[in-house]
Coordinates of C-alpha atoms and ligand atoms in Angstrom, one line a residue:
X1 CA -26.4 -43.7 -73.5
X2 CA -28.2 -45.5 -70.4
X3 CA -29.7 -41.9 -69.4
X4 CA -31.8 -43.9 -66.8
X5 CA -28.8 -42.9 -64.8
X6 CA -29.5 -39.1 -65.4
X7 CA -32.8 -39.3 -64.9
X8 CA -33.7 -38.7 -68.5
X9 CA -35.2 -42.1 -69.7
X10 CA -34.0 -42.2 -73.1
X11 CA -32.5 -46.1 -73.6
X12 CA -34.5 -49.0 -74.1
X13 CA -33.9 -50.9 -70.7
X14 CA -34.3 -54.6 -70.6
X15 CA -35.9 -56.4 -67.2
X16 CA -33.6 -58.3 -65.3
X17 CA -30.8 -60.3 -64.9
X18 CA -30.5 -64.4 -63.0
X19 CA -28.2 -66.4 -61.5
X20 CA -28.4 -70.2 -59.9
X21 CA -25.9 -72.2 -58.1
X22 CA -26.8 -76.4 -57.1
X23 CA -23.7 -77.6 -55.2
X24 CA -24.0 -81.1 -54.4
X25 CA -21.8 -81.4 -52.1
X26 CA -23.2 -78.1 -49.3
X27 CA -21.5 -74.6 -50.3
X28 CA -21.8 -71.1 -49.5
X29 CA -24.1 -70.6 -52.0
X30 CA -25.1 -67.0 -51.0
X31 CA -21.6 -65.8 -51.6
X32 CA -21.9 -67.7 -54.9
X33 CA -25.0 -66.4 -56.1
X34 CA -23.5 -62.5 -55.3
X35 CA -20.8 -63.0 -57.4
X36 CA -22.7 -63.7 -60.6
X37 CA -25.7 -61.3 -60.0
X38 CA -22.3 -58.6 -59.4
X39 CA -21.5 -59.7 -62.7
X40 CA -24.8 -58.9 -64.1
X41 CA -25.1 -56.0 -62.4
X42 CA -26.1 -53.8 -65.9
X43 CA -29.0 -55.9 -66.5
X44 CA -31.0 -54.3 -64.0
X45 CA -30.0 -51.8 -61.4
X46 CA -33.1 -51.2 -59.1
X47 CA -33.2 -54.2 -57.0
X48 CA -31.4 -57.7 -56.0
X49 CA -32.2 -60.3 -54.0
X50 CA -31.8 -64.4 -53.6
X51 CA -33.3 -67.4 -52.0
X52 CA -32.0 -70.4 -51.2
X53 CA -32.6 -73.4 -49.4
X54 CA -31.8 -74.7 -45.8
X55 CA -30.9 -78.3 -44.4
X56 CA -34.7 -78.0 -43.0
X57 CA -36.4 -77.6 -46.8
X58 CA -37.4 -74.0 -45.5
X59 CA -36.7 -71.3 -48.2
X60 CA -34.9 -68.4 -47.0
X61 CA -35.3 -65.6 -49.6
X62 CA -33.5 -62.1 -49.0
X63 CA -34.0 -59.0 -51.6
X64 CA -34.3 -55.2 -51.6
X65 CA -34.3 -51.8 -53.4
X66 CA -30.8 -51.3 -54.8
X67 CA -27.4 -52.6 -55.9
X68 CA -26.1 -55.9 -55.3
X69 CA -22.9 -54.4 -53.0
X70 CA -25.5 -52.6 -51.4
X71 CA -28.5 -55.4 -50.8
X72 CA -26.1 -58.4 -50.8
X73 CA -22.6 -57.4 -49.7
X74 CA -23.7 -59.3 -45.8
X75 CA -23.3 -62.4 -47.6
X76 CA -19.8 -61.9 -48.5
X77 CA -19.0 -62.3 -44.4
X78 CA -21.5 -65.1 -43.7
X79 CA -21.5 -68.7 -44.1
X80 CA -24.8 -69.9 -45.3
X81 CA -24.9 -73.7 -45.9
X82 CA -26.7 -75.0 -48.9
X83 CA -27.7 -77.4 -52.0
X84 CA -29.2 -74.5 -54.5
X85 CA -30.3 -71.1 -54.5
X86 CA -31.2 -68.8 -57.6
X87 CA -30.5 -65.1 -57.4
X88 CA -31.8 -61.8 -59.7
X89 CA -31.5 -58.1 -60.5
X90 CA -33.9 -56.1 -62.2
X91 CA -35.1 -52.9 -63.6
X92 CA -38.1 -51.4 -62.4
X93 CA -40.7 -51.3 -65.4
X94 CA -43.7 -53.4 -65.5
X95 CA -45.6 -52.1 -62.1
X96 CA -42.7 -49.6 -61.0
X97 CA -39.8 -49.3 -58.5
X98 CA -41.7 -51.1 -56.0
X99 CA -39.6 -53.7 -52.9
X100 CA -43.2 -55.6 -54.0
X101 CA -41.7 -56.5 -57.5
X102 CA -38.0 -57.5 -56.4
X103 CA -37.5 -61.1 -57.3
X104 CA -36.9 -64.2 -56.1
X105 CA -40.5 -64.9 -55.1
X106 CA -40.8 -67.7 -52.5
X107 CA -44.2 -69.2 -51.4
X108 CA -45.6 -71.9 -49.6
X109 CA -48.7 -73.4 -52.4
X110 CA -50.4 -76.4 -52.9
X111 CA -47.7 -77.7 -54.5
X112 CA -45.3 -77.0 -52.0
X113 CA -42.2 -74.7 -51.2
X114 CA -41.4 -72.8 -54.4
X115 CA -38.9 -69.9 -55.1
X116 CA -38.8 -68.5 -58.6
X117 CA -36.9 -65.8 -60.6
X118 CA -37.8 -64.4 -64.2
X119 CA -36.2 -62.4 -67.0
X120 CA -38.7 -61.8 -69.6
X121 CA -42.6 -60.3 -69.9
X122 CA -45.7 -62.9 -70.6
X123 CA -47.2 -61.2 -73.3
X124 CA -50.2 -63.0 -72.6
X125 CA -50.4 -62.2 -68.8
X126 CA -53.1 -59.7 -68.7
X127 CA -55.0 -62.2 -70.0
X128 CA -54.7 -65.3 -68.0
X129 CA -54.4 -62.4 -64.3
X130 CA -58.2 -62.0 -66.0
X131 CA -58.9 -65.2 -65.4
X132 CA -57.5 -65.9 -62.2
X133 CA -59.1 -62.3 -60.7
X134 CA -62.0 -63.8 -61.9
X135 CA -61.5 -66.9 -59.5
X136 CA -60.8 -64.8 -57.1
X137 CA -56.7 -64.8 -56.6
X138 CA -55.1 -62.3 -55.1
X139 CA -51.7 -60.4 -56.7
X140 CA -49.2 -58.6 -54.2
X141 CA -47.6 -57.7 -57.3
X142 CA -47.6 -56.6 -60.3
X143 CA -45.1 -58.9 -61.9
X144 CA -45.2 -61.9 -64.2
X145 CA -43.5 -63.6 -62.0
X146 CA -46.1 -64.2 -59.3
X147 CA -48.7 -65.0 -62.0
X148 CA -46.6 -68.2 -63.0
X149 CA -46.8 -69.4 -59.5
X150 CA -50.1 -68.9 -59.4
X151 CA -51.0 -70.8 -62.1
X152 CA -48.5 -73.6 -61.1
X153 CA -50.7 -73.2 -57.5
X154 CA -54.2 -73.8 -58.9
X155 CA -53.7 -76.4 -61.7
X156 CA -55.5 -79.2 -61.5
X157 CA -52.3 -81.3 -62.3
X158 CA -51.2 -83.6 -59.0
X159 CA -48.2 -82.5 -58.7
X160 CA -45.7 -80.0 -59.2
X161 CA -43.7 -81.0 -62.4
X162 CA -46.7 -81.9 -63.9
X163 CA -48.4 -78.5 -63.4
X164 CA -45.3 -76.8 -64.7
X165 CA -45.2 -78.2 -67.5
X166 CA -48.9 -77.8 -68.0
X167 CA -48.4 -73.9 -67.3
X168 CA -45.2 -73.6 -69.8
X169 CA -48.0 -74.6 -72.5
X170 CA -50.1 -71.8 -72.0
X171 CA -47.3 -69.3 -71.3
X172 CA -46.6 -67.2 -74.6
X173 CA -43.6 -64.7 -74.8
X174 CA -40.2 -64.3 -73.5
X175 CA -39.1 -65.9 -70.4
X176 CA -36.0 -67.5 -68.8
X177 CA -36.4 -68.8 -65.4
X178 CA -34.6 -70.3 -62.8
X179 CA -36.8 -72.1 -59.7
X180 CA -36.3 -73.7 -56.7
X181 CA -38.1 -76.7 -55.5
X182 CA -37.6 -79.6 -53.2
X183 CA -34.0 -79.3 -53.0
X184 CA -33.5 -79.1 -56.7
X185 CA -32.8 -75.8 -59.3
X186 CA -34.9 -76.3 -62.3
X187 CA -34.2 -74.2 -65.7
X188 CA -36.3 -73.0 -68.4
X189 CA -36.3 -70.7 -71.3
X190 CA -39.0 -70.1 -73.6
X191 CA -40.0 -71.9 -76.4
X192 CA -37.9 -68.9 -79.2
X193 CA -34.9 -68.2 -76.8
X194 CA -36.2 -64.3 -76.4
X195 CA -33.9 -64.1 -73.5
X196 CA -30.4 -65.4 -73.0
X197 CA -29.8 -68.5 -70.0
X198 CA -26.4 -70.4 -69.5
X199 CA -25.4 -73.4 -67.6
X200 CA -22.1 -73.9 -66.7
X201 CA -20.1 -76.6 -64.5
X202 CA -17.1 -76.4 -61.9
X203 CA -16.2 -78.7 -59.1
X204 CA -19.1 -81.0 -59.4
X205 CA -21.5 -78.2 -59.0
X206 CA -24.0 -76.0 -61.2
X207 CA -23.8 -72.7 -62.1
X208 CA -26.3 -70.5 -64.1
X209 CA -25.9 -67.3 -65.5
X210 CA -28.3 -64.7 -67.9
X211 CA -24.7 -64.1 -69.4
X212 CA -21.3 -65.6 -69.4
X213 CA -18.9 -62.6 -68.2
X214 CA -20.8 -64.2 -64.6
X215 CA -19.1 -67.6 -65.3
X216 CA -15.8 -65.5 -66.4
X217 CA -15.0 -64.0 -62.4
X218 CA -15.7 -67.6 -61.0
X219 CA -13.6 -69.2 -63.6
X220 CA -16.1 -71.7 -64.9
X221 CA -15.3 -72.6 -68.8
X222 CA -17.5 -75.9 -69.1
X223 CA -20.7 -73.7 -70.1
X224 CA -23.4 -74.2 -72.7
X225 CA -27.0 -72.3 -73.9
X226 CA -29.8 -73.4 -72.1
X227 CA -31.7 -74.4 -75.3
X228 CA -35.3 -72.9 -76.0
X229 CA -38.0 -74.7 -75.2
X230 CA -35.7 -76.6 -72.7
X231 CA -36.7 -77.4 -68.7
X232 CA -33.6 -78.6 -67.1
X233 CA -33.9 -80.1 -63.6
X234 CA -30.8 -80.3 -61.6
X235 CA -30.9 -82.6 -57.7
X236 CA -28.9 -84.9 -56.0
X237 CA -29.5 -87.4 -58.9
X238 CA -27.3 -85.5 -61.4
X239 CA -28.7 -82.8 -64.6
X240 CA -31.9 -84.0 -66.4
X241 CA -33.3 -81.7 -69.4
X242 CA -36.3 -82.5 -71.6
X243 CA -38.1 -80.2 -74.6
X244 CA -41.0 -79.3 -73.4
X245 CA -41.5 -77.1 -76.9
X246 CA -39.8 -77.6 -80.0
X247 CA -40.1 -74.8 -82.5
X248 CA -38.2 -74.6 -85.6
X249 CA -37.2 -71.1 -85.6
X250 CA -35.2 -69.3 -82.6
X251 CA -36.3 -65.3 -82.2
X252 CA -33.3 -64.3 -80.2
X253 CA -33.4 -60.8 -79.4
X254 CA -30.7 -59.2 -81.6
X255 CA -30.8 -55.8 -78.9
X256 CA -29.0 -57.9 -76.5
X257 CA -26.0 -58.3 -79.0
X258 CA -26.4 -54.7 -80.2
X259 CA -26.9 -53.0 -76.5
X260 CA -27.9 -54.7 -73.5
X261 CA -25.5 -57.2 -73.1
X262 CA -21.8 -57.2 -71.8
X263 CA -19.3 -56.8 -74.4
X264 CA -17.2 -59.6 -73.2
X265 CA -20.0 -62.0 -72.7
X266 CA -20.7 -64.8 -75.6
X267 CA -24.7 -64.6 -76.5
X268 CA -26.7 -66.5 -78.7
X269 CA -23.0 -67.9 -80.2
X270 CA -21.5 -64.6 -80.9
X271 CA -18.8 -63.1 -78.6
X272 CA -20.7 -59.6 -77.9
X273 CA -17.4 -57.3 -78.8
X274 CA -17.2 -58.9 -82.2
X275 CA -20.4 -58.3 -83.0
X276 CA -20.6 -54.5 -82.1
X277 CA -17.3 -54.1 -84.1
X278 CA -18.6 -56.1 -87.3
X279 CA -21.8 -53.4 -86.8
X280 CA -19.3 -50.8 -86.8
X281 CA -17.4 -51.8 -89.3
X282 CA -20.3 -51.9 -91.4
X283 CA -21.5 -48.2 -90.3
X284 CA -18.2 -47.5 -91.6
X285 CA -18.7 -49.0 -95.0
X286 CA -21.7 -47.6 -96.0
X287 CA -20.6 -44.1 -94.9
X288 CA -17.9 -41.9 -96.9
X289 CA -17.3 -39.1 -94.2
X290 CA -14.4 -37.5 -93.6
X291 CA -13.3 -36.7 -90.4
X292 CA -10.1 -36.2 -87.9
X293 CA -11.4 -39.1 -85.4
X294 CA -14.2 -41.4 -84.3
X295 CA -14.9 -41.5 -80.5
X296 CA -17.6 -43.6 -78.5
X297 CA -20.4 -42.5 -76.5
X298 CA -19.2 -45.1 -74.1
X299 CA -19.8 -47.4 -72.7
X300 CA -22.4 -48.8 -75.3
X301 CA -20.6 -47.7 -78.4
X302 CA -16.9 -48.5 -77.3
X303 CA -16.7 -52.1 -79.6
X304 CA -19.0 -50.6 -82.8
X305 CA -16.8 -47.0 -82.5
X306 CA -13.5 -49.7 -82.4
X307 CA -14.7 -51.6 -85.7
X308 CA -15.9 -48.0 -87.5
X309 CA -12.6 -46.8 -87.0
X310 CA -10.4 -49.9 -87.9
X311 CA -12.6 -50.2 -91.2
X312 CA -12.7 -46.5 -92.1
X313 CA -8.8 -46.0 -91.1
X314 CA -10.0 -42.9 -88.9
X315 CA -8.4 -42.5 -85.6
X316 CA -10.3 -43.5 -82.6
X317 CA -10.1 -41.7 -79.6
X318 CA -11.9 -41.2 -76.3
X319 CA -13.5 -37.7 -76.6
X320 CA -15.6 -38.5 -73.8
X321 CA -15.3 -39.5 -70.2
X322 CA -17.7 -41.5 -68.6
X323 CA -18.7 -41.0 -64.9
X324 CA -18.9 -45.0 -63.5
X325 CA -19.9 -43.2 -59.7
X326 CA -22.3 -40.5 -61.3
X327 CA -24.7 -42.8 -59.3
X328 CA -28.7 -42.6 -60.2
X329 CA -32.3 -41.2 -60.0
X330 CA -32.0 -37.6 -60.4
X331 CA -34.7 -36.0 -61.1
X332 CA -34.5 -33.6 -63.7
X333 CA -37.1 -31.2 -64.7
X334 CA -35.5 -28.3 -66.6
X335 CA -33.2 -28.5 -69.3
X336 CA -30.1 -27.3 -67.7
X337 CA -30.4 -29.4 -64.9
X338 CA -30.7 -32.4 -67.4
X339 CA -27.6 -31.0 -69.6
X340 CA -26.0 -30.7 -66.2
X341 CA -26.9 -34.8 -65.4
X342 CA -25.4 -35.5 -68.9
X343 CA -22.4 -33.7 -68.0
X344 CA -22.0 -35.2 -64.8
X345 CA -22.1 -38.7 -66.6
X346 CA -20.0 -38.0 -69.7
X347 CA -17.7 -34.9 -70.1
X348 CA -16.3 -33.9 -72.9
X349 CA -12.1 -34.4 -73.2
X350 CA -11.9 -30.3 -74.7
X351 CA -8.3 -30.5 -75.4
X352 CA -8.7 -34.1 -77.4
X353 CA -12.2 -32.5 -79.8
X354 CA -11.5 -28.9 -80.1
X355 CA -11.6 -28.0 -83.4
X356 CA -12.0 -31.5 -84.8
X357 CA -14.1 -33.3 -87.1
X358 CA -16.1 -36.0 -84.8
X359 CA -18.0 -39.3 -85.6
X360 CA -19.9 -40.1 -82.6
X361 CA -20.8 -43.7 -82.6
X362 CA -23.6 -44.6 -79.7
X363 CA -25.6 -47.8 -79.6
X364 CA -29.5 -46.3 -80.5
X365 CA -31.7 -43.3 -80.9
X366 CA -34.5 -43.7 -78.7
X367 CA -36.4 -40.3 -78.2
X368 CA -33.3 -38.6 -78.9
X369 CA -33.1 -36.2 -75.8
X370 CA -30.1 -37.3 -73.9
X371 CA -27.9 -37.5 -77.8
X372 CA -29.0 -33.7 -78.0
X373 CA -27.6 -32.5 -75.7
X374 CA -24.7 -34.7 -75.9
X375 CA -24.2 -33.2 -79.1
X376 CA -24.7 -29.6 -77.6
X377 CA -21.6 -30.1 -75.3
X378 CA -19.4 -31.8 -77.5
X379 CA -19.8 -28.3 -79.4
X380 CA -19.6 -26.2 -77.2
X381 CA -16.4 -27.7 -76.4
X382 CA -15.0 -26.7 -79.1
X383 CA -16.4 -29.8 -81.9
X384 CA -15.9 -28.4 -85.7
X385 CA -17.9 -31.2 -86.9
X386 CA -19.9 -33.3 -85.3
X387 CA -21.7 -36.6 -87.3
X388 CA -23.3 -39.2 -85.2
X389 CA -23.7 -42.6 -85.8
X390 CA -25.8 -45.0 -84.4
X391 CA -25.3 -48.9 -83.8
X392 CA -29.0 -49.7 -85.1
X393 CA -31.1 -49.4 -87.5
X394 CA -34.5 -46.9 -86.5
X395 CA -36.1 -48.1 -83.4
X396 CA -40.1 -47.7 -84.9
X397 CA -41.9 -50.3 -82.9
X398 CA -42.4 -51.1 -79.4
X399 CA -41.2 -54.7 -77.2
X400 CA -43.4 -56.8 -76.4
X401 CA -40.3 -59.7 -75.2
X402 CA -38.9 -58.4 -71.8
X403 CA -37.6 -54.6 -73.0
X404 CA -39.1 -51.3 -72.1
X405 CA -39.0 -49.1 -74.9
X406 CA -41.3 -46.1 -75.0
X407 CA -44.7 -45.7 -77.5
X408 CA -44.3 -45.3 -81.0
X409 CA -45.2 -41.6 -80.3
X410 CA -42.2 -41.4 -78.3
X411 CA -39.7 -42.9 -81.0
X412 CA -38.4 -40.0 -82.9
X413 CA -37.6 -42.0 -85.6
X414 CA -41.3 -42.4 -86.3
X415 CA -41.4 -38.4 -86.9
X416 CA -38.3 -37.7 -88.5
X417 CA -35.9 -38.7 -90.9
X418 CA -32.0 -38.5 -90.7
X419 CA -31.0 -35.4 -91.9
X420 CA -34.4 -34.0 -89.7
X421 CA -33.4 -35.5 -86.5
X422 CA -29.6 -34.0 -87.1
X423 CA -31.4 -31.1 -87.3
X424 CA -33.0 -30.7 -84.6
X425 CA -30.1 -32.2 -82.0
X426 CA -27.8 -30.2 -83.5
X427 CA -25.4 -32.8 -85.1
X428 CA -24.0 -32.3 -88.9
X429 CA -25.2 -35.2 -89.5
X430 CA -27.0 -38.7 -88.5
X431 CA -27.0 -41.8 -89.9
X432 CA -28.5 -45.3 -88.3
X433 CA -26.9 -49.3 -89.6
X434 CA -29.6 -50.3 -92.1
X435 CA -31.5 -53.0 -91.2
X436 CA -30.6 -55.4 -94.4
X437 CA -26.9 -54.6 -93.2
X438 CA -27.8 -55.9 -89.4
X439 CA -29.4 -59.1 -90.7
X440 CA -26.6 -59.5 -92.7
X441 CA -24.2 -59.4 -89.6
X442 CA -26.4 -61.9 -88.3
X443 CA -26.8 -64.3 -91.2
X444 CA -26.0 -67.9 -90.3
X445 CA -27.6 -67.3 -87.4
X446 CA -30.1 -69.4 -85.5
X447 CA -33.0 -66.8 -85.5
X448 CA -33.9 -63.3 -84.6
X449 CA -36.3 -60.7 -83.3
X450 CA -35.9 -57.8 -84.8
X451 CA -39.2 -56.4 -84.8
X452 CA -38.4 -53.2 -82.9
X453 CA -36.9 -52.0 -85.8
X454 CA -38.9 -54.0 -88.7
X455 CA -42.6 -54.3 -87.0
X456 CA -42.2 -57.9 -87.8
X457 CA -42.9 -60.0 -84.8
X458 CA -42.4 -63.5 -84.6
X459 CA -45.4 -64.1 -82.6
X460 CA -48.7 -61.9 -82.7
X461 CA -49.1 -59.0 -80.9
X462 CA -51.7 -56.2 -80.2
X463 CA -50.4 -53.0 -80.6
X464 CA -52.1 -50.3 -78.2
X465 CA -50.5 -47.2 -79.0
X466 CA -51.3 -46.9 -83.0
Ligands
LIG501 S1 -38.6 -56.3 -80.3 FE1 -36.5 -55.6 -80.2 S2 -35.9 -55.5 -78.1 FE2 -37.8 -56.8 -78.2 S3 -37.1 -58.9 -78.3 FE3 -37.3 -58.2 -80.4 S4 -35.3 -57.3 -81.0 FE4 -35.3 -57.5 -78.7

């Protein structure tokens, strides 16, 4: 359940979302970049905005507070000339809902016109901001973002692509980015592929997408993964990529197949649906319930509650309605108002779960507020039986690669068990996919993080909230 919607602040939520158009031949690439970021709209909700770059060299760079119809829409009408521009949506975490963190960034430094977007958090930033305070920089934001061009700014390197690269070296973490400079897009993704980047091609031009439902409304089919450790420079001389890491292990954040991304994009070379279904299937499989039908908590659980109930042979239904226009940022401090929000978001179908015998299939278990109550309406509905099941194993351990998930405290699975968290939210019973049954899913693989739900992180990390 994305209960950041309700107000209740109960789902992991990852940063942001990018998007990056080079036409060689002048385009509207405003219009272009809209389309993608509308596209990757679920990525992050709380602000949009692009840059891109005039006949002058001058970057123009336009964002707000909001969704992309509502900050972007104008561009749909407007005919705005241009080579590349690079586009982004994102969640406020890191440093708040503040128009001060919306991305693209464009500055003027010494090493010339740059415009930069970013999905991903430096887990080393706080340590090289130190630094830089220490010379005396100044931060508008609070962003990762600005610290890369910062660095890029005050390296002693000559030139640009030399202090780039020199910055990429000391960068640790997950990042994907997509940069403007001089007329030319320029690509990178970190060093273990945290976070998902593609490249596609149409007409002679560039297109660049966090995910590939973006290149599905625009009809581009010639895509592939920006590679990790990859920087990919894209000008009027054609598409030039170089490794500037090569590691021999990916960490690809499995979340994004399990939750965050869109069920009909392809990540990390697994079509997104399949996945969740092959999860679900395997919920199914270690499970020996009986029951009249299995219904999603949807949207997030629509595939895995498809493949439970295809390998189980119980019905599925849709037992629940989802509100797409329920809109956002209640604020919710009592409990009825909050059961209220949940209702307003997902109602129960009465006359489809009255009297029957339910598994509930939703993608995690994060605090478990928002799945209590869920649980309390789907009974008082009428529910005889109610057993939820959850797309993941235990989340136990925070993210330190780009997704906001609360403190351990906050985890309830670091408190109770199963059969003591169906307790207390009122279900008959829970059950999570066991974590030797996700990597099995994933086997054959390239790679992945997983340590939210293992503690076992593929690069060190400090762990403040023990
Ligand atoms: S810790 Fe979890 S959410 Fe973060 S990158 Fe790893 S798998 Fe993804």
């Amino acid at each position: 359940v994305n209960s950041e919607d309700t107000g209740l602040n109960d789902s992991p939520r990852h940063y942001c979302g990018l998007a990056a158009v080079y036409a060689p031949n002048k385009s509207n690439i405003p219009s272009q970049l809209f389309f993608t970021l509308f596209a990757l709209q679920h990525r992050g909700q709380e602000s949009a905005g692009i840059a891109y770059e005039k006949s002058d060299g001058e970057i123009v760079c336009y964002k707000n507070l909001g969704m992309v119809s509502q900050v972007l829409s104008h561009y749909l009408a407007e005919e705005k000339s241009s080579h590349v521009g690079i586009g982004h949506v994102r969640y406020s975490t890191k440093g708040g809902n503040k128009i001060e963190n919306a991305q693209p960034i464009s500055v003027n430094c010494t090493k010339g016109m740059v415009a930069i977007a970013h999905n991903g958090t430096i887990s080393n930033a706080d340590a090289l901001k130190d630094k830089l305070f220490a010379s005396g920089a100044i931060f508008q934001s609070t962003s990762d973002t600005e610290l890369i061009l910062h660095l890029i700014s005050t390296s002693p390197a000559p030139d640009f692509y030399t202090s780039l690269k020199s910055v990429l070296r000391i960068l640790e973490g997950a990042y994907s980015i997509v940069m403007i400079h001089e007329g030319r897009l320029i690509l990178i993704r970190d060093p273990m592929g945290f976070r998902p980047l593609y490249l596609g091609k149409k007409d002679g031009s560039w297109f660049v997408a966090s995910e590939t439902c973006a290149f599905d409304i625009q009809q581009i089919t010639d895509y592939r993964e920006v590679e990790p450790g990859e920087i990919t420079i894209i000008g009027p001389e054609g598409e030039k990529s170089e490794r500037f890491a090569n590691l021999p292990v990916r960490s690809e954040c499995i979340f994004e197949l399990i939750y965050f991304a869109r069920p009909d994009s392809e990540i990390f070379g697994h079509s997104v649906h399949e996945f969740r279904k092959k999860i679900g299937a395997r919920l199914a499989a270690v499970d020996k319930i009986e029951a009249d039908m299995v219904i999603p908590v949807p949207d997030s659980g629509n595939s895995a509650a498809l493949g439970y109930s295809q390998a189980s042979g119980i019905p599925f239904e849709f037992g629940l309605t989802r509100n797409h226009y329920s809109g956002r940022s209640f604020i919710m401090p009592t409990q009825e108002q909050r059961e209220l929000a949940i209702r307003i978001k997902l109602n129960p179908i009465k006359e489809m779960i009255r009297g029957k015998r339910i598994v509930m299939v939703d993608d995690s278990l994060v605090r478990g507020t928002t799945s209590g109550i869920l649980v309390k309406l789907v009974r008082e509905d009428g529910a005889k039986e109610i057993h939820l099941r959850l797309a993941s194993p235990e989340i136990l351990w925070p993210c330190f690669f780009g997704i906001d998930i609360p403190t351990r405290k906050e985890l309830i699975s670091n408190h109770l068990n199963s059969d003591q968290i169906a307790a207390k939210i009122g279900a008959d019973s829970v059950r999570f996919l066991p974590l030797d049954q996700l990597k099995d899913i994933a086997k054959g693989s390239r790679g992945f993080c997983h340590a939210c739900f293992s503690g076992e992180y593929p690069v060190k990390v400090t762990l403040k909230d023990e």
